[in-house]
């Protein structure tokens, strides 16, 4: 569904991505792992066009989407859940959802109902301002907002970051349902979450893809985890 | 008591006119981060263009008629739409995200627009009368309420309420509010923010042109300095109210209008200083302005 070749991205004069490569097959959850500063977020932003890549190739459903404006990328069917959620704090939960809706037709409203059944916490906070939500609620809203349009591919950047364990569990359970009909590219440092829902993984280091394999393999191989991720 | 009622009434009317100028400036800055130094000149152009229609046609018809006043208002609005579109497309669009160039470019636009006013209408003061229907006064509680002022207040309230409803309920309003907070995320949701920018710029310019036209009969005249004088006040209002907040602009505009009215009565030379002082105090207490979004 998504294929990234030799991605090179600069932020100002800094050469941040120096040849990132990976593939996200349809129907799977592909996980990107890597230390702090490895370039995971930059990779997501380059796919979206928020930090346009300088060279390389980004193929989505077989078409090149390199350095398109973010709104064009989104309209092609890629949902984005940024690292810090980027909820609109002065808008209510309802309004956050509505801003995201590109159509307000029956299908979209049904999808919204489905999202609310997935995240009952959002329904309970429906009229609350985004700025007053807990970290977990913000994460749920950010995911729901990305899914309210037809979204064949979902990019999620560290959904567990800064969340209470109970919230991590809720978000993870929802992702387990979401992955049934949405292809997911997941950046995740929480290895428990990554290993539970991921099918295949890539490891980034210093802006390059340095390792890849079945999630199963990483689960067993403690040495590998220590070497690239500094976790055990 | 009567004195205070009169001054408060006058202050609110002045405030409403200032609001028409400041609301667009605030949205343009809040959403697009564009410092638009041409806003005052556009306000003045609207004043001249609308007044031209009002006087020229009204002159033929003999006297200050409400009908030609309405046509003048319409002309100012149409001019606002056209100017807003042209200015955004040809200049503002090239300088998004670059404050220094914005200042240079919008100052350039300001000079061009001011020169156009001089070329078209000369640099003399033009006397403008109020439409006869709105020229009277009504006495209540020993205070004379001028009808034109009442009209201005009603007009301002309608614009304010309309804008607030639009921001609260309509899709484009939601997008504008979301964009004031985080443009990047709005884009990532599949919305072409540039389109929204163009819309907001046109809307703001149109409000300014309408405000400029209404200013003429209010002051009894228009002149080539009105744009500069009022733009300074509008910037103060935007800072007090909070960038991007329409409600904040309204509150701040009335505050400044009141201070103008009181100072004009008690100590005219101090008006600007008092406005600056209000701004300084508000910004010290709340740097984002009265109703500005805290990010
Ligand atoms: N705006 C910026 N200016 C300069 N350097 C930046 C900027 N943003 C990111 N970087 C650098 O780019 C590198 C990759 O950052 P990125 O945010 O993609 O890492 P990450 O893998 O997502 O890290 P984390 O796990 O902390 O989220 C880092 O070294 C970072 O310091
Ligand atoms: Mg990151």
mmCIF file of N, CA, C and O in Angstrom, chain B residues 112-199:
data_model
loop_
_atom_site.group_PDB
_atom_site.id
_atom_site.type_symbol
_atom_site.label_atom_id
_atom_site.label_comp_id
_atom_site.label_asym_id
_atom_site.label_seq_id
_atom_site.Cartn_x
_atom_site.Cartn_y
_atom_site.Cartn_z
ATOM 1 N N UNK B 112 0.684 52.520 -2.523
ATOM 2 C CA UNK B 112 0.022 52.498 -3.833
ATOM 3 C C UNK B 112 -1.455 52.864 -3.688
ATOM 4 O O UNK B 112 -1.985 53.708 -4.426
ATOM 5 N N UNK B 113 -2.112 52.252 -2.719
ATOM 6 C CA UNK B 113 -3.544 52.510 -2.544
ATOM 7 C C UNK B 113 -3.778 53.974 -2.172
ATOM 8 O O UNK B 113 -4.689 54.636 -2.685
ATOM 9 N N UNK B 114 -2.926 54.521 -1.301
ATOM 10 C CA UNK B 114 -3.083 55.930 -0.923
ATOM 11 C C UNK B 114 -2.885 56.845 -2.125
ATOM 12 O O UNK B 114 -3.586 57.849 -2.286
ATOM 13 N N UNK B 115 -1.938 56.471 -2.978
ATOM 14 C CA UNK B 115 -1.684 57.266 -4.171
ATOM 15 C C UNK B 115 -2.884 57.197 -5.119
ATOM 16 O O UNK B 115 -3.283 58.203 -5.716
ATOM 17 N N UNK B 116 -3.453 56.002 -5.222
ATOM 18 C CA UNK B 116 -4.635 55.844 -6.070
ATOM 19 C C UNK B 116 -5.767 56.750 -5.590
ATOM 20 O O UNK B 116 -6.467 57.374 -6.389
ATOM 21 N N UNK B 117 -5.946 56.819 -4.284
ATOM 22 C CA UNK B 117 -6.984 57.687 -3.735
ATOM 23 C C UNK B 117 -6.729 59.130 -4.161
ATOM 24 O O UNK B 117 -7.625 59.852 -4.604
ATOM 25 N N UNK B 118 -5.462 59.568 -4.043
ATOM 26 C CA UNK B 118 -5.106 60.927 -4.438
ATOM 27 C C UNK B 118 -5.393 61.167 -5.923
ATOM 28 O O UNK B 118 -5.926 62.201 -6.301
ATOM 29 N N UNK B 119 -5.022 60.182 -6.743
ATOM 30 C CA UNK B 119 -5.221 60.329 -8.188
ATOM 31 C C UNK B 119 -6.715 60.402 -8.524
ATOM 32 O O UNK B 119 -7.159 61.261 -9.278
ATOM 33 N N UNK B 120 -7.486 59.506 -7.947
ATOM 34 C CA UNK B 120 -8.911 59.457 -8.273
ATOM 35 C C UNK B 120 -9.696 60.621 -7.666
ATOM 36 O O UNK B 120 -10.568 61.193 -8.291
ATOM 37 N N UNK B 121 -9.414 60.924 -6.403
ATOM 38 C CA UNK B 121 -10.300 61.856 -5.692
ATOM 39 C C UNK B 121 -9.592 63.085 -5.133
ATOM 40 O O UNK B 121 -10.188 63.863 -4.415
ATOM 41 N N UNK B 122 -8.295 63.239 -5.421
ATOM 42 C CA UNK B 122 -7.576 64.402 -4.920
ATOM 43 C C UNK B 122 -7.246 64.272 -3.452
ATOM 44 O O UNK B 122 -7.603 63.282 -2.813
ATOM 45 N N UNK B 123 -6.570 65.276 -2.881
ATOM 46 C CA UNK B 123 -6.166 65.140 -1.494
ATOM 47 C C UNK B 123 -6.907 66.091 -0.576
ATOM 48 O O UNK B 123 -6.486 66.352 0.540
ATOM 49 N N UNK B 124 -8.033 66.617 -1.054
ATOM 50 C CA UNK B 124 -8.800 67.511 -0.189
ATOM 51 C C UNK B 124 -9.728 66.736 0.723
ATOM 52 O O UNK B 124 -10.085 65.604 0.456
ATOM 53 N N UNK B 125 -10.110 67.402 1.791
ATOM 54 C CA UNK B 125 -11.136 66.845 2.668
ATOM 55 C C UNK B 125 -12.463 66.887 1.920
ATOM 56 O O UNK B 125 -12.776 67.864 1.252
ATOM 57 N N UNK B 126 -13.211 65.790 1.974
ATOM 58 C CA UNK B 126 -14.529 65.768 1.336
ATOM 59 C C UNK B 126 -15.605 65.728 2.418
ATOM 60 O O UNK B 126 -15.567 64.878 3.312
ATOM 61 N N UNK B 127 -16.521 66.688 2.328
ATOM 62 C CA UNK B 127 -17.602 66.736 3.328
ATOM 63 C C UNK B 127 -18.645 65.673 3.006
ATOM 64 O O UNK B 127 -19.032 65.504 1.854
ATOM 65 N N UNK B 128 -19.063 64.947 4.014
ATOM 66 C CA UNK B 128 -20.077 63.922 3.813
ATOM 67 C C UNK B 128 -21.218 64.127 4.799
ATOM 68 O O UNK B 128 -20.977 64.248 6.002
ATOM 69 N N UNK B 129 -22.436 64.161 4.274
ATOM 70 C CA UNK B 129 -23.588 64.318 5.163
ATOM 71 C C UNK B 129 -24.196 62.983 5.532
ATOM 72 O O UNK B 129 -23.934 61.963 4.897
ATOM 73 N N UNK B 130 -25.008 63.009 6.576
ATOM 74 C CA UNK B 130 -25.721 61.786 6.932
ATOM 75 C C UNK B 130 -26.993 61.699 6.116
ATOM 76 O O UNK B 130 -27.603 62.731 5.816
ATOM 77 N N UNK B 131 -27.411 60.497 5.779
ATOM 78 C CA UNK B 131 -28.693 60.382 5.082
ATOM 79 C C UNK B 131 -29.800 60.987 5.949
ATOM 80 O O UNK B 131 -29.799 60.792 7.162
ATOM 81 N N UNK B 132 -30.686 61.734 5.307
ATOM 82 C CA UNK B 132 -31.681 62.499 6.069
ATOM 83 C C UNK B 132 -32.451 61.664 7.083
ATOM 84 O O UNK B 132 -32.678 62.083 8.216
ATOM 85 N N UNK B 133 -32.825 60.475 6.660
ATOM 86 C CA UNK B 133 -33.610 59.615 7.548
ATOM 87 C C UNK B 133 -32.883 59.325 8.855
ATOM 88 O O UNK B 133 -33.504 59.130 9.892
ATOM 89 N N UNK B 134 -31.545 59.296 8.780
ATOM 90 C CA UNK B 134 -30.771 58.922 9.968
ATOM 91 C C UNK B 134 -30.160 60.143 10.651
ATOM 92 O O UNK B 134 -29.298 60.011 11.503
ATOM 93 N N UNK B 135 -30.606 61.334 10.257
ATOM 94 C CA UNK B 135 -29.937 62.531 10.753
ATOM 95 C C UNK B 135 -30.519 63.052 12.063
ATOM 96 O O UNK B 135 -29.921 63.890 12.716
ATOM 97 N N UNK B 136 -31.665 62.536 12.457
ATOM 98 C CA UNK B 136 -32.332 63.091 13.637
ATOM 99 C C UNK B 136 -31.771 62.579 14.949
ATOM 100 O O UNK B 136 -30.781 61.856 14.993
ATOM 101 N N UNK B 137 -32.410 63.013 16.023
ATOM 102 C CA UNK B 137 -32.035 62.548 17.350
ATOM 103 C C UNK B 137 -33.296 62.257 18.141
ATOM 104 O O UNK B 137 -34.333 62.863 17.905
ATOM 105 N N UNK B 138 -33.174 61.343 19.071
ATOM 106 C CA UNK B 138 -34.306 61.038 19.935
ATOM 107 C C UNK B 138 -33.884 61.308 21.363
ATOM 108 O O UNK B 138 -32.789 60.930 21.768
ATOM 109 N N UNK B 139 -34.775 61.983 22.118
ATOM 110 C CA UNK B 139 -34.409 62.279 23.497
ATOM 111 C C UNK B 139 -34.988 61.233 24.439
ATOM 112 O O UNK B 139 -36.162 60.873 24.347
ATOM 113 N N UNK B 140 -34.125 60.732 25.279
ATOM 114 C CA UNK B 140 -34.557 59.781 26.304
ATOM 115 C C UNK B 140 -33.742 60.065 27.545
ATOM 116 O O UNK B 140 -32.531 60.259 27.451
ATOM 117 N N UNK B 141 -34.369 60.100 28.699
ATOM 118 C CA UNK B 141 -33.670 60.354 29.960
ATOM 119 C C UNK B 141 -32.753 61.571 29.840
ATOM 120 O O UNK B 141 -31.595 61.548 30.278
ATOM 121 N N UNK B 142 -33.258 62.608 29.209
ATOM 122 C CA UNK B 142 -32.492 63.846 29.036
ATOM 123 C C UNK B 142 -31.229 63.694 28.199
ATOM 124 O O UNK B 142 -30.338 64.527 28.257
ATOM 125 N N UNK B 143 -31.140 62.581 27.477
ATOM 126 C CA UNK B 143 -29.975 62.402 26.618
ATOM 127 C C UNK B 143 -30.447 62.334 25.179
ATOM 128 O O UNK B 143 -31.479 61.748 24.885
ATOM 129 N N UNK B 144 -29.688 62.972 24.302
ATOM 130 C CA UNK B 144 -30.027 62.919 22.883
ATOM 131 C C UNK B 144 -29.291 61.756 22.223
ATOM 132 O O UNK B 144 -28.059 61.689 22.253
ATOM 133 N N UNK B 145 -30.067 60.855 21.664
ATOM 134 C CA UNK B 145 -29.453 59.732 20.962
ATOM 135 C C UNK B 145 -29.524 59.983 19.460
ATOM 136 O O UNK B 145 -30.603 59.996 18.874
ATOM 137 N N UNK B 146 -28.361 60.184 18.851
ATOM 138 C CA UNK B 146 -28.327 60.421 17.410
ATOM 139 C C UNK B 146 -28.701 59.154 16.654
ATOM 140 O O UNK B 146 -28.246 58.062 16.984
ATOM 141 N N UNK B 147 -29.537 59.329 15.641
ATOM 142 C CA UNK B 147 -30.008 58.148 14.909
ATOM 143 C C UNK B 147 -28.894 57.456 14.120
ATOM 144 O O UNK B 147 -28.884 56.244 13.993
ATOM 145 N N UNK B 148 -27.985 58.262 13.586
ATOM 146 C CA UNK B 148 -26.903 57.633 12.822
ATOM 147 C C UNK B 148 -26.042 56.774 13.739
ATOM 148 O O UNK B 148 -25.626 55.674 13.387
ATOM 149 N N UNK B 149 -25.820 57.281 14.941
ATOM 150 C CA UNK B 149 -25.042 56.486 15.901
ATOM 151 C C UNK B 149 -25.772 55.201 16.254
ATOM 152 O O UNK B 149 -25.159 54.134 16.350
ATOM 153 N N UNK B 150 -27.091 55.317 16.445
ATOM 154 C CA UNK B 150 -27.874 54.111 16.739
ATOM 155 C C UNK B 150 -27.750 53.110 15.593
ATOM 156 O O UNK B 150 -27.580 51.905 15.808
ATOM 157 N N UNK B 151 -27.808 53.662 14.376
ATOM 158 C CA UNK B 151 -27.675 52.797 13.197
ATOM 159 C C UNK B 151 -26.321 52.085 13.192
ATOM 160 O O UNK B 151 -26.225 50.880 12.945
ATOM 161 N N UNK B 152 -25.267 52.857 13.485
ATOM 162 C CA UNK B 152 -23.918 52.268 13.513
ATOM 163 C C UNK B 152 -23.834 51.150 14.539
ATOM 164 O O UNK B 152 -23.288 50.069 14.282
ATOM 165 N N UNK B 153 -24.405 51.419 15.718
ATOM 166 C CA UNK B 153 -24.346 50.403 16.770
ATOM 167 C C UNK B 153 -25.092 49.150 16.321
ATOM 168 O O UNK B 153 -24.595 48.029 16.444
ATOM 169 N N UNK B 154 -26.292 49.353 15.756
ATOM 170 C CA UNK B 154 -27.076 48.198 15.304
ATOM 171 C C UNK B 154 -26.311 47.424 14.231
ATOM 172 O O UNK B 154 -26.216 46.194 14.257
ATOM 173 N N UNK B 155 -25.730 48.177 13.294
ATOM 174 C CA UNK B 155 -24.986 47.539 12.200
ATOM 175 C C UNK B 155 -23.817 46.717 12.756
ATOM 176 O O UNK B 155 -23.612 45.558 12.388
ATOM 177 N N UNK B 156 -23.073 47.357 13.671
ATOM 178 C CA UNK B 156 -21.923 46.666 14.269
ATOM 179 C C UNK B 156 -22.339 45.414 15.019
ATOM 180 O O UNK B 156 -21.695 44.369 14.920
ATOM 181 N N UNK B 157 -23.446 45.512 15.765
ATOM 182 C CA UNK B 157 -23.906 44.354 16.537
ATOM 183 C C UNK B 157 -24.301 43.223 15.589
ATOM 184 O O UNK B 157 -23.974 42.052 15.820
ATOM 185 N N UNK B 158 -24.980 43.592 14.491
ATOM 186 C CA UNK B 158 -25.385 42.550 13.531
ATOM 187 C C UNK B 158 -24.150 41.861 12.933
ATOM 188 O O UNK B 158 -24.090 40.634 12.848
ATOM 189 N N UNK B 159 -23.149 42.673 12.546
ATOM 190 C CA UNK B 159 -21.922 42.078 11.989
ATOM 191 C C UNK B 159 -21.246 41.186 13.027
ATOM 192 O O UNK B 159 -20.838 40.049 12.733
ATOM 193 N N UNK B 160 -21.156 41.689 14.262
ATOM 194 C CA UNK B 160 -20.493 40.921 15.321
ATOM 195 C C UNK B 160 -21.206 39.597 15.562
ATOM 196 O O UNK B 160 -20.591 38.526 15.562
ATOM 197 N N UNK B 161 -22.524 39.668 15.740
ATOM 198 C CA UNK B 161 -23.285 38.445 16.019
ATOM 199 C C UNK B 161 -23.186 37.490 14.826
ATOM 200 O O UNK B 161 -22.970 36.283 14.994
ATOM 201 N N UNK B 162 -23.299 38.049 13.623
ATOM 202 C CA UNK B 162 -23.183 37.213 12.426
ATOM 203 C C UNK B 162 -21.848 36.501 12.373
ATOM 204 O O UNK B 162 -21.768 35.301 12.094
ATOM 205 N N UNK B 163 -20.781 37.251 12.673
ATOM 206 C CA UNK B 163 -19.454 36.638 12.633
ATOM 207 C C UNK B 163 -19.300 35.567 13.699
ATOM 208 O O UNK B 163 -18.724 34.503 13.462
ATOM 209 N N UNK B 164 -19.820 35.866 14.898
ATOM 210 C CA UNK B 164 -19.676 34.889 15.978
ATOM 211 C C UNK B 164 -20.448 33.608 15.652
ATOM 212 O O UNK B 164 -19.959 32.505 15.885
ATOM 213 N N UNK B 165 -21.647 33.776 15.082
ATOM 214 C CA UNK B 165 -22.422 32.586 14.714
ATOM 215 C C UNK B 165 -21.686 31.803 13.626
ATOM 216 O O UNK B 165 -21.579 30.586 13.672
ATOM 217 N N UNK B 166 -21.153 32.548 12.666
ATOM 218 C CA UNK B 166 -20.434 31.880 11.583
ATOM 219 C C UNK B 166 -19.222 31.110 12.129
ATOM 220 O O UNK B 166 -18.963 29.970 11.735
ATOM 221 N N UNK B 167 -18.491 31.748 13.028
ATOM 222 C CA UNK B 167 -17.313 31.078 13.588
ATOM 223 C C UNK B 167 -17.699 29.869 14.418
ATOM 224 O O UNK B 167 -16.979 28.885 14.493
ATOM 225 N N UNK B 168 -18.854 29.964 15.061
ATOM 226 C CA UNK B 168 -19.280 28.899 15.962
ATOM 227 C C UNK B 168 -19.895 27.736 15.191
ATOM 228 O O UNK B 168 -19.633 26.577 15.497
ATOM 229 N N UNK B 169 -20.690 28.060 14.181
ATOM 230 C CA UNK B 169 -21.525 27.004 13.586
ATOM 231 C C UNK B 169 -21.081 26.525 12.211
ATOM 232 O O UNK B 169 -21.279 25.358 11.884
ATOM 233 N N UNK B 170 -20.544 27.419 11.398
ATOM 234 C CA UNK B 170 -20.306 27.001 10.011
ATOM 235 C C UNK B 170 -18.999 26.235 9.901
ATOM 236 O O UNK B 170 -18.102 26.359 10.733
ATOM 237 N N UNK B 171 -18.917 25.451 8.860
ATOM 238 C CA UNK B 171 -17.696 24.674 8.639
ATOM 239 C C UNK B 171 -16.505 25.603 8.440
ATOM 240 O O UNK B 171 -15.457 25.420 9.045
ATOM 241 N N UNK B 172 -16.680 26.637 7.613
ATOM 242 C CA UNK B 172 -15.540 27.519 7.360
ATOM 243 C C UNK B 172 -15.129 28.233 8.649
ATOM 244 O O UNK B 172 -13.947 28.435 8.910
ATOM 245 N N UNK B 173 -16.115 28.564 9.482
ATOM 246 C CA UNK B 173 -15.805 29.185 10.766
ATOM 247 C C UNK B 173 -14.971 28.271 11.647
ATOM 248 O O UNK B 173 -14.000 28.697 12.271
ATOM 249 N N UNK B 174 -15.356 26.998 11.674
ATOM 250 C CA UNK B 174 -14.584 26.034 12.466
ATOM 251 C C UNK B 174 -13.160 25.935 11.939
ATOM 252 O O UNK B 174 -12.198 25.886 12.710
ATOM 253 N N UNK B 175 -13.063 25.906 10.615
ATOM 254 C CA UNK B 175 -11.728 25.785 10.012
ATOM 255 C C UNK B 175 -10.886 27.014 10.360
ATOM 256 O O UNK B 175 -9.697 26.899 10.675
ATOM 257 N N UNK B 176 -11.507 28.186 10.341
ATOM 258 C CA UNK B 176 -10.771 29.403 10.690
ATOM 259 C C UNK B 176 -10.290 29.331 12.141
ATOM 260 O O UNK B 176 -9.127 29.588 12.438
ATOM 261 N N UNK B 177 -11.194 28.932 13.039
ATOM 262 C CA UNK B 177 -10.781 28.843 14.458
ATOM 263 C C UNK B 177 -9.678 27.811 14.648
ATOM 264 O O UNK B 177 -8.715 28.037 15.381
ATOM 265 N N UNK B 178 -9.826 26.674 13.989
ATOM 266 C CA UNK B 178 -8.793 25.638 14.092
ATOM 267 C C UNK B 178 -7.480 26.153 13.507
ATOM 268 O O UNK B 178 -6.414 25.930 14.063
ATOM 269 N N UNK B 179 -7.583 26.881 12.392
ATOM 270 C CA UNK B 179 -6.395 27.394 11.723
ATOM 271 C C UNK B 179 -5.665 28.440 12.545
ATOM 272 O O UNK B 179 -4.443 28.522 12.509
ATOM 273 N N UNK B 180 -6.410 29.247 13.301
ATOM 274 C CA UNK B 180 -5.782 30.236 14.179
ATOM 275 C C UNK B 180 -4.891 29.499 15.179
ATOM 276 O O UNK B 180 -3.810 29.951 15.527
ATOM 277 N N UNK B 181 -5.335 28.308 15.601
ATOM 278 C CA UNK B 181 -4.550 27.536 16.571
ATOM 279 C C UNK B 181 -3.386 26.800 15.925
ATOM 280 O O UNK B 181 -2.278 26.798 16.457
ATOM 281 N N UNK B 182 -3.652 26.108 14.833
ATOM 282 C CA UNK B 182 -2.643 25.205 14.283
ATOM 283 C C UNK B 182 -2.908 24.957 12.799
ATOM 284 O O UNK B 182 -3.631 24.045 12.415
ATOM 285 N N UNK B 183 -2.277 25.794 11.973
ATOM 286 C CA UNK B 183 -2.491 25.693 10.523
ATOM 287 C C UNK B 183 -2.037 24.354 9.970
ATOM 288 O O UNK B 183 -2.655 23.781 9.088
ATOM 289 N N UNK B 184 -0.901 23.892 10.504
ATOM 290 C CA UNK B 184 -0.317 22.682 9.959
ATOM 291 C C UNK B 184 -1.269 21.496 10.097
ATOM 292 O O UNK B 184 -1.472 20.721 9.173
ATOM 293 N N UNK B 185 -1.880 21.381 11.276
ATOM 294 C CA UNK B 185 -2.780 20.255 11.505
ATOM 295 C C UNK B 185 -4.023 20.367 10.624
ATOM 296 O O UNK B 185 -4.542 19.365 10.144
ATOM 297 N N UNK B 186 -4.490 21.589 10.413
ATOM 298 C CA UNK B 186 -5.635 21.771 9.516
ATOM 299 C C UNK B 186 -5.308 21.237 8.131
ATOM 300 O O UNK B 186 -6.096 20.528 7.511
ATOM 301 N N UNK B 187 -4.112 21.534 7.668
ATOM 302 C CA UNK B 187 -3.666 21.029 6.365
ATOM 303 C C UNK B 187 -3.628 19.507 6.358
ATOM 304 O O UNK B 187 -4.070 18.864 5.412
ATOM 305 N N UNK B 188 -3.083 18.952 7.446
ATOM 306 C CA UNK B 188 -2.927 17.497 7.514
ATOM 307 C C UNK B 188 -4.280 16.791 7.565
ATOM 308 O O UNK B 188 -4.357 15.587 7.386
ATOM 309 N N UNK B 189 -5.345 17.538 7.819
ATOM 310 C CA UNK B 189 -6.684 16.947 7.791
ATOM 311 C C UNK B 189 -7.312 17.046 6.400
ATOM 312 O O UNK B 189 -8.467 16.707 6.215
ATOM 313 N N UNK B 190 -6.553 17.558 5.448
ATOM 314 C CA UNK B 190 -7.065 17.567 4.075
ATOM 315 C C UNK B 190 -7.719 18.870 3.675
ATOM 316 O O UNK B 190 -8.490 18.924 2.730
ATOM 317 N N UNK B 191 -7.413 19.946 4.400
ATOM 318 C CA UNK B 191 -8.026 21.228 4.067
ATOM 319 C C UNK B 191 -6.974 22.158 3.464
ATOM 320 O O UNK B 191 -5.889 22.317 4.018
ATOM 321 N N UNK B 192 -7.324 22.739 2.338
ATOM 322 C CA UNK B 192 -6.405 23.673 1.680
ATOM 323 C C UNK B 192 -6.470 25.028 2.390
ATOM 324 O O UNK B 192 -7.348 25.844 2.138
ATOM 325 N N UNK B 193 -5.516 25.237 3.260
ATOM 326 C CA UNK B 193 -5.546 26.437 4.101
ATOM 327 C C UNK B 193 -5.427 27.717 3.267
ATOM 328 O O UNK B 193 -6.010 28.743 3.596
ATOM 329 N N UNK B 194 -4.706 27.638 2.155
ATOM 330 C CA UNK B 194 -4.547 28.827 1.313
ATOM 331 C C UNK B 194 -5.897 29.392 0.862
ATOM 332 O O UNK B 194 -6.113 30.595 0.828
ATOM 333 N N UNK B 195 -6.800 28.487 0.482
ATOM 334 C CA UNK B 195 -8.135 28.905 0.072
ATOM 335 C C UNK B 195 -8.825 29.666 1.194
ATOM 336 O O UNK B 195 -9.466 30.684 0.977
ATOM 337 N N UNK B 196 -8.691 29.121 2.403
ATOM 338 C CA UNK B 196 -9.324 29.756 3.554
ATOM 339 C C UNK B 196 -8.689 31.122 3.802
ATOM 340 O O UNK B 196 -9.372 32.090 4.127
ATOM 341 N N UNK B 197 -7.361 31.197 3.614
ATOM 342 C CA UNK B 197 -6.664 32.476 3.746
ATOM 343 C C UNK B 197 -7.273 33.519 2.806
ATOM 344 O O UNK B 197 -7.549 34.639 3.193
ATOM 345 N N UNK B 198 -7.414 33.125 1.547
ATOM 346 C CA UNK B 198 -7.951 34.063 0.560
ATOM 347 C C UNK B 198 -9.315 34.557 1.001
ATOM 348 O O UNK B 198 -9.600 35.752 0.981
ATOM 349 N N UNK B 199 -10.143 33.625 1.435
ATOM 350 C CA UNK B 199 -11.487 33.984 1.882
ATOM 351 C C UNK B 199 -11.431 34.982 3.049
ATOM 352 O O UNK B 199 -12.107 36.010 3.042
#
